[in-house]
Coordinates of C-alpha atoms in Angstrom, one line a residue:
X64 CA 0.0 0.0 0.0
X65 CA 1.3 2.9 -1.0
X66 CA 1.8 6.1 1.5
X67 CA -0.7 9.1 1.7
X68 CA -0.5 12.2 0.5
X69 CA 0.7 14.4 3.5
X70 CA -1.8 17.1 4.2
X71 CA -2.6 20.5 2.6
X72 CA -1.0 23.7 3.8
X73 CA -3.9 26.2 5.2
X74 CA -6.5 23.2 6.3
X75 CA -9.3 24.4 8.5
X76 CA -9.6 23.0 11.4
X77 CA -13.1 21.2 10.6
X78 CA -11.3 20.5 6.7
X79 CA -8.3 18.5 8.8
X80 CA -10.4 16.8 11.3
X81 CA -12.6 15.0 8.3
X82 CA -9.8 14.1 6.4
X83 CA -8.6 12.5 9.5
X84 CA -11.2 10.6 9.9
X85 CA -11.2 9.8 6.7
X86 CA -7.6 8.4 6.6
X87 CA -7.5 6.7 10.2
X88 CA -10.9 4.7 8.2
X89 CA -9.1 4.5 4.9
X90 CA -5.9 2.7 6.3
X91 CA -8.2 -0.6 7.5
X92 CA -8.4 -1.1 4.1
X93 CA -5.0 -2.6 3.6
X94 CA -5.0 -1.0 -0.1
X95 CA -4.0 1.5 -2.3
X96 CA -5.7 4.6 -3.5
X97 CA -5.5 3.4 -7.1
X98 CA -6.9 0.2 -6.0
X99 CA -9.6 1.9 -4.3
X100 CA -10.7 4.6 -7.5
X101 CA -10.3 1.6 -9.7
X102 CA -13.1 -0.5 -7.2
X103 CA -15.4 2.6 -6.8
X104 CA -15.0 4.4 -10.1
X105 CA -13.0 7.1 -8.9
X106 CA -10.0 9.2 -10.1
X107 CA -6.8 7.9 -7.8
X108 CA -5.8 11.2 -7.6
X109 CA -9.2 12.8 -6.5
X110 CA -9.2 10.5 -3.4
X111 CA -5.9 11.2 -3.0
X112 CA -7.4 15.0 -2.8
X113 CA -10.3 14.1 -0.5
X114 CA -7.6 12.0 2.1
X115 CA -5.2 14.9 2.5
X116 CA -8.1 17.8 3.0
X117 CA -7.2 19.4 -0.5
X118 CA -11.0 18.7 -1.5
X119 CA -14.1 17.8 0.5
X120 CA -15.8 14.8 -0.8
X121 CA -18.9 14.4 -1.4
X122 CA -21.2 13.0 1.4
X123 CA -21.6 9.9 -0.6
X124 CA -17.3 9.6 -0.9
X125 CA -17.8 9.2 2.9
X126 CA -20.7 6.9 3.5
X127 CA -19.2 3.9 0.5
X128 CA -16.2 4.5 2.4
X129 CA -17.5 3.8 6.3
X130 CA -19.5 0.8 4.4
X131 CA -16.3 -0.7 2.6
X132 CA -14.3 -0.4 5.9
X133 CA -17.2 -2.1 7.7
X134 CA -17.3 -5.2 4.7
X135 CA -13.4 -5.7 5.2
X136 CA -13.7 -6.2 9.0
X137 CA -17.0 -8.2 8.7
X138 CA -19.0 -5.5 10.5
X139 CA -21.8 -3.1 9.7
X140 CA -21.2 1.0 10.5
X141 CA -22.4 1.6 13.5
X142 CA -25.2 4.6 14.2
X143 CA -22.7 6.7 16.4
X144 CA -19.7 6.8 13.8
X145 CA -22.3 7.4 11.3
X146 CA -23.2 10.3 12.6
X147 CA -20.1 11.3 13.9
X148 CA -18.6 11.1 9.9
X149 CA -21.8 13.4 9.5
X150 CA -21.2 15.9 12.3
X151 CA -17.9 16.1 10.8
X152 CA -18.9 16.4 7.1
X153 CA -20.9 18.9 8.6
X154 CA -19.1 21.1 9.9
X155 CA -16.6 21.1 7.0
X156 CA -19.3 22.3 4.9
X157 CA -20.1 24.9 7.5
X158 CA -16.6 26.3 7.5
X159 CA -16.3 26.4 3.5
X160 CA -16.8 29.8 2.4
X161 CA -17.7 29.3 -1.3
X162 CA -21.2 28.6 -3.3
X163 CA -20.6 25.4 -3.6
X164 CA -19.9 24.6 -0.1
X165 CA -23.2 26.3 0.9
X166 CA -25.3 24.6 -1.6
X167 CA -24.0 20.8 -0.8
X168 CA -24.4 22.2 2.9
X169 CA -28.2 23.2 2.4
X170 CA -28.7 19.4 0.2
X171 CA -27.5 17.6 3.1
X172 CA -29.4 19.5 5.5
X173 CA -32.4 18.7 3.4
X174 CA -31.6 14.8 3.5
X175 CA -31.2 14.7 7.0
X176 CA -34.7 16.6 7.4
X177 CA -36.0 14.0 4.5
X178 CA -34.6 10.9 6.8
X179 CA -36.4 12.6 10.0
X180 CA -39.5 12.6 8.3
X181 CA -39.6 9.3 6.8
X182 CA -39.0 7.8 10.2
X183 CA -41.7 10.0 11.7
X184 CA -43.9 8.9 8.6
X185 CA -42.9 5.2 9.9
X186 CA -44.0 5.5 13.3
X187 CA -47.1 7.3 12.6
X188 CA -48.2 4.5 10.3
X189 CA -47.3 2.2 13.1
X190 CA -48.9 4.0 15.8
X191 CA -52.1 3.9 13.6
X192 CA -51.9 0.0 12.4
X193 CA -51.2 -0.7 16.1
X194 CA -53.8 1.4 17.2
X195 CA -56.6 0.2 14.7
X196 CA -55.6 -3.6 16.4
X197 CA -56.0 -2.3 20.0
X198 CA -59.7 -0.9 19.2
X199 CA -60.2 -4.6 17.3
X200 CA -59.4 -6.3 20.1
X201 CA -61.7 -4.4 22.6
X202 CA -64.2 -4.5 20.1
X203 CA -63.9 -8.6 20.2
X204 CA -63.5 -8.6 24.2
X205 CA -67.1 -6.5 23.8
X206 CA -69.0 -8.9 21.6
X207 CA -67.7 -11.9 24.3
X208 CA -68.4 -10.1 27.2
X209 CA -72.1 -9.8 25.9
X210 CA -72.4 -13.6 24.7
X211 CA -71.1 -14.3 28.1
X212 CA -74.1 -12.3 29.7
X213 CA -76.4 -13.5 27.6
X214 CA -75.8 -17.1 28.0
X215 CA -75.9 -16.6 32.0
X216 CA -79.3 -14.9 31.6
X217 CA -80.7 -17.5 29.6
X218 CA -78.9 -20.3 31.9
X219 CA -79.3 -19.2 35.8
X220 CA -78.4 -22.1 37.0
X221 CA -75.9 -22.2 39.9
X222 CA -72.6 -20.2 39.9
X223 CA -69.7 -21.5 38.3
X224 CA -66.5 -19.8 39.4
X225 CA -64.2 -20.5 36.2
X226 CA -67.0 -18.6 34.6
X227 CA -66.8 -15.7 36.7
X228 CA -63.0 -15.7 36.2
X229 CA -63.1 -15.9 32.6
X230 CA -65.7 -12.9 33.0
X231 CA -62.7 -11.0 35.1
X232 CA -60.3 -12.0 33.4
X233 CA -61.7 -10.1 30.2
X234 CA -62.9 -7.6 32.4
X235 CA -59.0 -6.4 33.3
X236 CA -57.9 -7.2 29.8
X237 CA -60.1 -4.5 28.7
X238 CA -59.1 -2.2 31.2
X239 CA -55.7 -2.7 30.0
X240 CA -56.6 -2.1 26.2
X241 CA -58.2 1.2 26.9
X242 CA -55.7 2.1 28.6
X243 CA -53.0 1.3 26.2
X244 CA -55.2 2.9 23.4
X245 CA -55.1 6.3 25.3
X246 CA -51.4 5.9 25.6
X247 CA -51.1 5.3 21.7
X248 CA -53.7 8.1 20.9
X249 CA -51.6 10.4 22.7
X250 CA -48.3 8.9 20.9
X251 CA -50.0 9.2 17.4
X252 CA -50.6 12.9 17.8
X253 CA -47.4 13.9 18.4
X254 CA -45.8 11.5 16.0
X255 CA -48.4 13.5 13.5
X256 CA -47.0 17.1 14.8
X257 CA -43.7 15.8 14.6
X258 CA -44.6 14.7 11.2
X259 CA -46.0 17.8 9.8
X260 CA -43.0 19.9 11.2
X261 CA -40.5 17.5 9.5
X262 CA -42.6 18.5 6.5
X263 CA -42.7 21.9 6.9
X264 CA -38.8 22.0 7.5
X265 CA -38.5 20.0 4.3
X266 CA -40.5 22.8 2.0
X267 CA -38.2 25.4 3.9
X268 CA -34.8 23.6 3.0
X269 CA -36.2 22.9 -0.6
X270 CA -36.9 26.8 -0.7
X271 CA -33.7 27.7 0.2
X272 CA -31.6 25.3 -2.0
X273 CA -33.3 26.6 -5.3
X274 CA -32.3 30.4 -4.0
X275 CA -29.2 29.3 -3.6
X276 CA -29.0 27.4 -6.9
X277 CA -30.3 30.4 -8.7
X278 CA -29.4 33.4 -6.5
X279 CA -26.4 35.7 -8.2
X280 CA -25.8 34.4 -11.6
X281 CA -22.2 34.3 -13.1
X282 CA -19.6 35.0 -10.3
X283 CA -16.6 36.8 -10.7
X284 CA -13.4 35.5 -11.3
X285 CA -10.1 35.3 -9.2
X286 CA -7.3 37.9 -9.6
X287 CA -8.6 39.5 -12.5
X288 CA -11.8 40.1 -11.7
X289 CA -13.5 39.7 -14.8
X290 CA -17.3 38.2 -15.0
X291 CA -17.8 34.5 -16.6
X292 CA -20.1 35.1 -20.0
X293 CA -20.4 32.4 -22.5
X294 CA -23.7 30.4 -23.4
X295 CA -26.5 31.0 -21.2
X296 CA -30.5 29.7 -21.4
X297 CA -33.4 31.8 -22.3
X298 CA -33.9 32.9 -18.7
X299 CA -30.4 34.5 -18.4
X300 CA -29.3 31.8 -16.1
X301 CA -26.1 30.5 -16.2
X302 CA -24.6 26.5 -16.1
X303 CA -23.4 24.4 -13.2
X304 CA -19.4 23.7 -13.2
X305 CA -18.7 26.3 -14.8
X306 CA -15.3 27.2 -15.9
X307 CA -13.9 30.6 -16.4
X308 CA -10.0 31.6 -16.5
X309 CA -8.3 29.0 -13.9
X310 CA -11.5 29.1 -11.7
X311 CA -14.0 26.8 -11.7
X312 CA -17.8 27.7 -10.1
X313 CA -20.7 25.9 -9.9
X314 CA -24.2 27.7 -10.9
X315 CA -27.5 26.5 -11.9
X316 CA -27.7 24.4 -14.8
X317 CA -29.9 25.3 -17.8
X318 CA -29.6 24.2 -21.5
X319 CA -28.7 26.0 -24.5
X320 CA -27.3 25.0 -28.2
X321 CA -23.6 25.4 -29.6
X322 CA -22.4 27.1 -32.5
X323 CA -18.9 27.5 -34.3
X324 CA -18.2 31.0 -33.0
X325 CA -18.5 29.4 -29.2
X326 CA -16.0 26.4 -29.6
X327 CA -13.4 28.9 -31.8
X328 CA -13.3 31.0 -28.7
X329 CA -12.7 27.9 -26.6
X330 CA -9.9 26.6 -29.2
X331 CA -6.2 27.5 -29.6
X332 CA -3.6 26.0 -32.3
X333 CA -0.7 24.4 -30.6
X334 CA 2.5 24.7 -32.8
X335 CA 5.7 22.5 -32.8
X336 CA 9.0 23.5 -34.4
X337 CA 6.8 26.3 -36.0
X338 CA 4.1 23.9 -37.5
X339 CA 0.5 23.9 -36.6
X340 CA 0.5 20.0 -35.4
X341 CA -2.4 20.2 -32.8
X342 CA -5.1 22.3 -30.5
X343 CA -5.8 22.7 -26.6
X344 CA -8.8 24.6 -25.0
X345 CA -8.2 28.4 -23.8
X346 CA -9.6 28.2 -20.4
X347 CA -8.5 32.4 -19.7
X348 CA -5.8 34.5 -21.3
X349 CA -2.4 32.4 -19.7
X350 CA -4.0 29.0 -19.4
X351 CA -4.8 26.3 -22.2
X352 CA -5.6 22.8 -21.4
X353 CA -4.3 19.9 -23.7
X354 CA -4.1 16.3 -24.2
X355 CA -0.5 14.3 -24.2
X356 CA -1.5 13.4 -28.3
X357 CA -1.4 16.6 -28.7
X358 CA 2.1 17.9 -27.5
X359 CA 4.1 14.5 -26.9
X360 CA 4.2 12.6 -23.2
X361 CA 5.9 13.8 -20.5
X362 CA 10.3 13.7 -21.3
X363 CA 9.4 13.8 -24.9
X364 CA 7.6 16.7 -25.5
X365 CA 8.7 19.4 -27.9
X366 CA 8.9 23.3 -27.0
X367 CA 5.3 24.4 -27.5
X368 CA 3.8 28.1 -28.7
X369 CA 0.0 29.2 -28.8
X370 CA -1.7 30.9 -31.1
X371 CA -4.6 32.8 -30.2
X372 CA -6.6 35.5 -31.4
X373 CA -3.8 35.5 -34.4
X374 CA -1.1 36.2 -31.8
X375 CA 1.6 33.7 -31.4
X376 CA 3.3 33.1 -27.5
X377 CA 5.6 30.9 -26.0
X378 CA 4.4 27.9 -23.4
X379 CA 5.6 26.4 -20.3
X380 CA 4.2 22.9 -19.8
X381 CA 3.4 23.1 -15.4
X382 CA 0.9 20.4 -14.9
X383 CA 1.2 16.9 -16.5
X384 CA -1.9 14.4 -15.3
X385 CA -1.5 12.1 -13.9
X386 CA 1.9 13.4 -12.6
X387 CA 4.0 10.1 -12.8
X388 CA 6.4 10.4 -15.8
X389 CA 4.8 7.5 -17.7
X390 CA 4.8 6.9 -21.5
X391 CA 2.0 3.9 -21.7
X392 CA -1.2 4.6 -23.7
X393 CA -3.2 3.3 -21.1
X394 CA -1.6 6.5 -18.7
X395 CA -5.2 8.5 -17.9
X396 CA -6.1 11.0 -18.7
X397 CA -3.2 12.6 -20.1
X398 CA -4.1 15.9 -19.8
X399 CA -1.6 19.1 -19.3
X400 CA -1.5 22.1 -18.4
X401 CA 0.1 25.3 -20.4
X402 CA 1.0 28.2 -18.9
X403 CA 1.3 30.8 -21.6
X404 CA 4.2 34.1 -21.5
X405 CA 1.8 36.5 -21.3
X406 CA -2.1 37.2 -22.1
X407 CA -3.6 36.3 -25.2
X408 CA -7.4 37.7 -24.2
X409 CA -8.7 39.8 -22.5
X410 CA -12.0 37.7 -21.9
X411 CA -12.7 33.7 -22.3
X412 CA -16.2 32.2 -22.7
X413 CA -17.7 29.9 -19.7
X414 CA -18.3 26.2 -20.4
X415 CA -20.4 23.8 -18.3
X416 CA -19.1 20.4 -17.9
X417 CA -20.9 17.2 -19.0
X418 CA -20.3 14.7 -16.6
X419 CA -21.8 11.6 -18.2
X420 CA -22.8 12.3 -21.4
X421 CA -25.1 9.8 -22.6
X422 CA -24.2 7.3 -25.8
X423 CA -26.0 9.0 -28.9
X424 CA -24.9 12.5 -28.3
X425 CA -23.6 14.8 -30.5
X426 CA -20.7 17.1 -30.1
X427 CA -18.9 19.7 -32.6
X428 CA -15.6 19.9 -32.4
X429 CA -13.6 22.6 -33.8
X430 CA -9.8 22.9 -34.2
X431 CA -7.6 23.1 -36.4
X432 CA -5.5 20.6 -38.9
X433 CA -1.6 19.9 -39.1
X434 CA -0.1 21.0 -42.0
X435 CA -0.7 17.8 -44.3
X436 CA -4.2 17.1 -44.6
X437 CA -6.5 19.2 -43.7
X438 CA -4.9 23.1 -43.2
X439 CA -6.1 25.1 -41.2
X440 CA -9.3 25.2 -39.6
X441 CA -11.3 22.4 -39.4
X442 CA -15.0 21.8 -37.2
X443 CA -16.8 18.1 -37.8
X444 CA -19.6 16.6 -35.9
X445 CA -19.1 13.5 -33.4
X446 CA -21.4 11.1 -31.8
X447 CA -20.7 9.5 -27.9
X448 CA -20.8 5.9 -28.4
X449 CA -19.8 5.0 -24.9
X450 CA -17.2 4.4 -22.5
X451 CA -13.8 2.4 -22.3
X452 CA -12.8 2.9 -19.1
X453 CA -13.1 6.3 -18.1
X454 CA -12.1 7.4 -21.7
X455 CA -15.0 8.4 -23.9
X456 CA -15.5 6.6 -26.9
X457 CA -16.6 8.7 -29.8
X458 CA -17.2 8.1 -33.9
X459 CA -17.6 10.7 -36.9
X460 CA -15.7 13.2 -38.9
X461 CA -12.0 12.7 -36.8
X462 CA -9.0 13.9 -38.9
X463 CA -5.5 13.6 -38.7
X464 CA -4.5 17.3 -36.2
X465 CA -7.4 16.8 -34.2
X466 CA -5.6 16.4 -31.3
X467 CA -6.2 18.1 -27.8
X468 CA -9.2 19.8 -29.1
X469 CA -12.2 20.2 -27.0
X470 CA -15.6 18.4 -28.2
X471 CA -18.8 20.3 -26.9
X472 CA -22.4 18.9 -26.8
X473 CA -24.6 20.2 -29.6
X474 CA -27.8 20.7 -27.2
X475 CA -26.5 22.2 -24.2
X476 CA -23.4 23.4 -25.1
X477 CA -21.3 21.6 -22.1
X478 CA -17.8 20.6 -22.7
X479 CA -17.8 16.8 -22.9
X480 CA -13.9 16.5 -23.4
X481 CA -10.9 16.9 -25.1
X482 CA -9.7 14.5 -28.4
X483 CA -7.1 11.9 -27.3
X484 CA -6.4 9.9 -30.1
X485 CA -7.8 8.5 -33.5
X486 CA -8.2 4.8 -34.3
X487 CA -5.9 4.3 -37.2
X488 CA -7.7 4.0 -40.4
X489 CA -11.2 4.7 -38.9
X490 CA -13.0 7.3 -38.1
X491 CA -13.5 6.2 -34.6
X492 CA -11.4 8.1 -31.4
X493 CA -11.6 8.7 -27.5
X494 CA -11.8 11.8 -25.7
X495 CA -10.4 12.4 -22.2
X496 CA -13.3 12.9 -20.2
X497 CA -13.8 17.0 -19.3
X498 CA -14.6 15.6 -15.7
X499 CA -11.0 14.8 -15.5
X500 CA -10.0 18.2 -15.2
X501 CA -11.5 18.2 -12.2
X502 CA -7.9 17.0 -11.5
X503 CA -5.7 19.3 -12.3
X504 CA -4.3 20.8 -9.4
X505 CA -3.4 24.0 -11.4
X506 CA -7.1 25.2 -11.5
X507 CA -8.4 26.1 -8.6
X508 CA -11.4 24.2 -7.3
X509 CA -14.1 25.8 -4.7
X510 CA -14.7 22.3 -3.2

């Protein structure tokens, strides 16, 4: 097993104590982090992120893991470390400061008052089934008590005492059924104000989480202050994961179309040795994103310039993902990171990010060629087939030069990734996922 990632510089002290917790459960796993993502679907360096306090995870993140610790000792969680992972979730979320923090705070707030009123729902609907039985019951010990009069009235004969017991013994039964069903009365109506207010808290929470979800719009960015613009939906409202210069926001989702203009703004030419060889996405006016196919893996790459806007600038290469300096075509998601020598806009266009973009999408993708079939620009059409892995297999009008440019969903105008590499002699290819950027530590994350 390998060792952890040591712990962030500038950790809050609710940020620290989770990921300790999240460690000291982590380590009775007896595996490694790559073992782990490749198990439960995630990135090895995102829970790499979430175990050194450089991310909060997602409440779910925590619960699988409390569950997988549990399965490897042949235990269940127990209720008190549940809810002390949850007190400490919590309070993480309370100490966050960004939009995001407050809106995954308000949604577990609202899950927790969801749970309370489910169980109050439960007993309520037992208090009634349990009280409908009592009144049954009685109702039974009624009908008997009468037969046994009536057969005495009709029979005066001399007294029998087992029949006198049976009489009391019905007789204090009763008493003990009416009395149980005043008990259960009284239970049942506060189990129904308990109800309604678990209700009412619900509506409350639900209220709150679409203000927040809605409230403010584009947010500005970080040092240079501009204001994220890009596609937005007929009601001015602007996507969720939204990307603008190195600072990623999320902000309520809506859906829009893409056209040409939008993805040339997005798209930069990469050039080699002076010859236009591939493309990379201009996320603000220093930063382009690229794929490995598109610049050479890491200890082979070339000297790469940008060229933007028609102006040409050097690049520095300051991310490679992931960061081991591997050459294998199975390395994911071989994305990097250039840092350009000075601006090249003044203002970039927004994106939303398609998580899981469903097989039978289509995308537009425009770059530009290398110098041997096609020149210059070039924009084709590509439909989502499916996955391989994590990759994103995709089919249509790929070219030769295609390489490192971003591929945007034709409906809703999300960024759905970033071409990898072309199937020789096919016009088949895979895309590194856009949610892989999620992973570059150069951008700056709220969460």
């Amino acid at each position: 097993m390998t060792e952890l990632r040591q712990f962030g510089q500038g950790l809050s002290r609710e940020m620290r104590a989770l990921a300790e917790a999240l460690r000291g459960l982590f380590v009775g796993l007896r595996i490694s982090e790559r073992r782990y993502a490749a198990r439960r679907r995630y990135d090895s360096s995102t829970i790499s992120r979430y175990l050194s306090g450089q991310r909060l995870p997602p409440w779910e993140f925590v619960l699988n893991l409390l569950h997988d610790v549990a399965e490897e000792r042949g235990t269940v969680p127990t209720a008190e470390t549940t809810e002390m992972l949850r007190s400490l979730h919590l309070a993480a979320l309370e100490a966050g400061k960004s939009p995001t923090h407050r809106i995954q705070l308000l949604e577990q707030r609202l899950a927790l008052a969801d749970e309370q009123a489910r169980r109050v729902a439960t007993r309520e609907r037992w208090l009634e089934d349990t009280l409908r039985d009592r009144e049954h019951r009685i109702r039974d010990l009624q009908m008997q008590f009468r037969e046994l009069q009536a057969s005495i009235s009709l029979d005066p004969g001399p007294p029998v005492d087992d029949g006198d017991a049976d009489g009391m013994d019905r007789g204090a039964e009763r008493a003990r059924l009416c009395a149980e069903i005043r008990q259960l009365k009284e239970e049942l109506e506060q189990a129904r104000a308990l109800h309604r207010q678990a209700e009412e808290r619900c509506d409350q929470l639900e209220r709150q989480l679409a203000e927040a979800e809605t409230e403010d719009g584009p947010r500005e960015d970080g040092p240079g202050g501009s204001t994220a613009v890009g596609p937005v939906g007929g009601d001015g409202s602007a996507h969720r994961n939204v990307i603008h210069g190195d600072v990623v926001y999320n902000i309520s989702s809506t859906e829009t179309g893409i056209d040409e203009r939008f993805a040339d703004a997005m798209t930069v030419q990469l050039l080699i040795d002076g010859r236009i060889m591939s493309n990379g996405l201009l996320l603000g006016p220093t930063t382009v994103v690229t794929t490995w196919s598109a610049i050479g893996p890491p200890g082979t790459a070339e000297p790469v310039a940008v060229v933007a806007n028609n102006k040409r600038v050097d690049a520095t290469v300051v991310e490679w993902l992931p960061s081991e300096d591997r050459t294998s075509p199975e390395a994911f998601p071989r994305l990097a990171v250039l840092r350009l020598a000075s601006p090249v806009a003044a203002s970039v266009p927004a994106v939303e990010i398609d998580m899981q973009p469903s097989p039978g999408s289509r995308l537009l993708v425009s770059g530009y060629g290398s110098d041997h079939k096609p020149a210059g620009h070039y924009s084709c059409l590509l439909e989502v087939k499916g996955r391989t892995g994590s990759w994103v297999r995709v089919e249509g009008e790929l070219v030769p030069g295609l390489g490192g440019a971003p591929a945007f969903h034709v409906g809703t105008g999300a960024l759905v990734g970033l071409v990898s590499s072309r199937f020789r002699d096919a016009p088949k290819g895979l895309l590194a996922p856009a949610e892989s950027l999620r992973d570059l530590t150069t951008l700056s994350w709220p969460d």
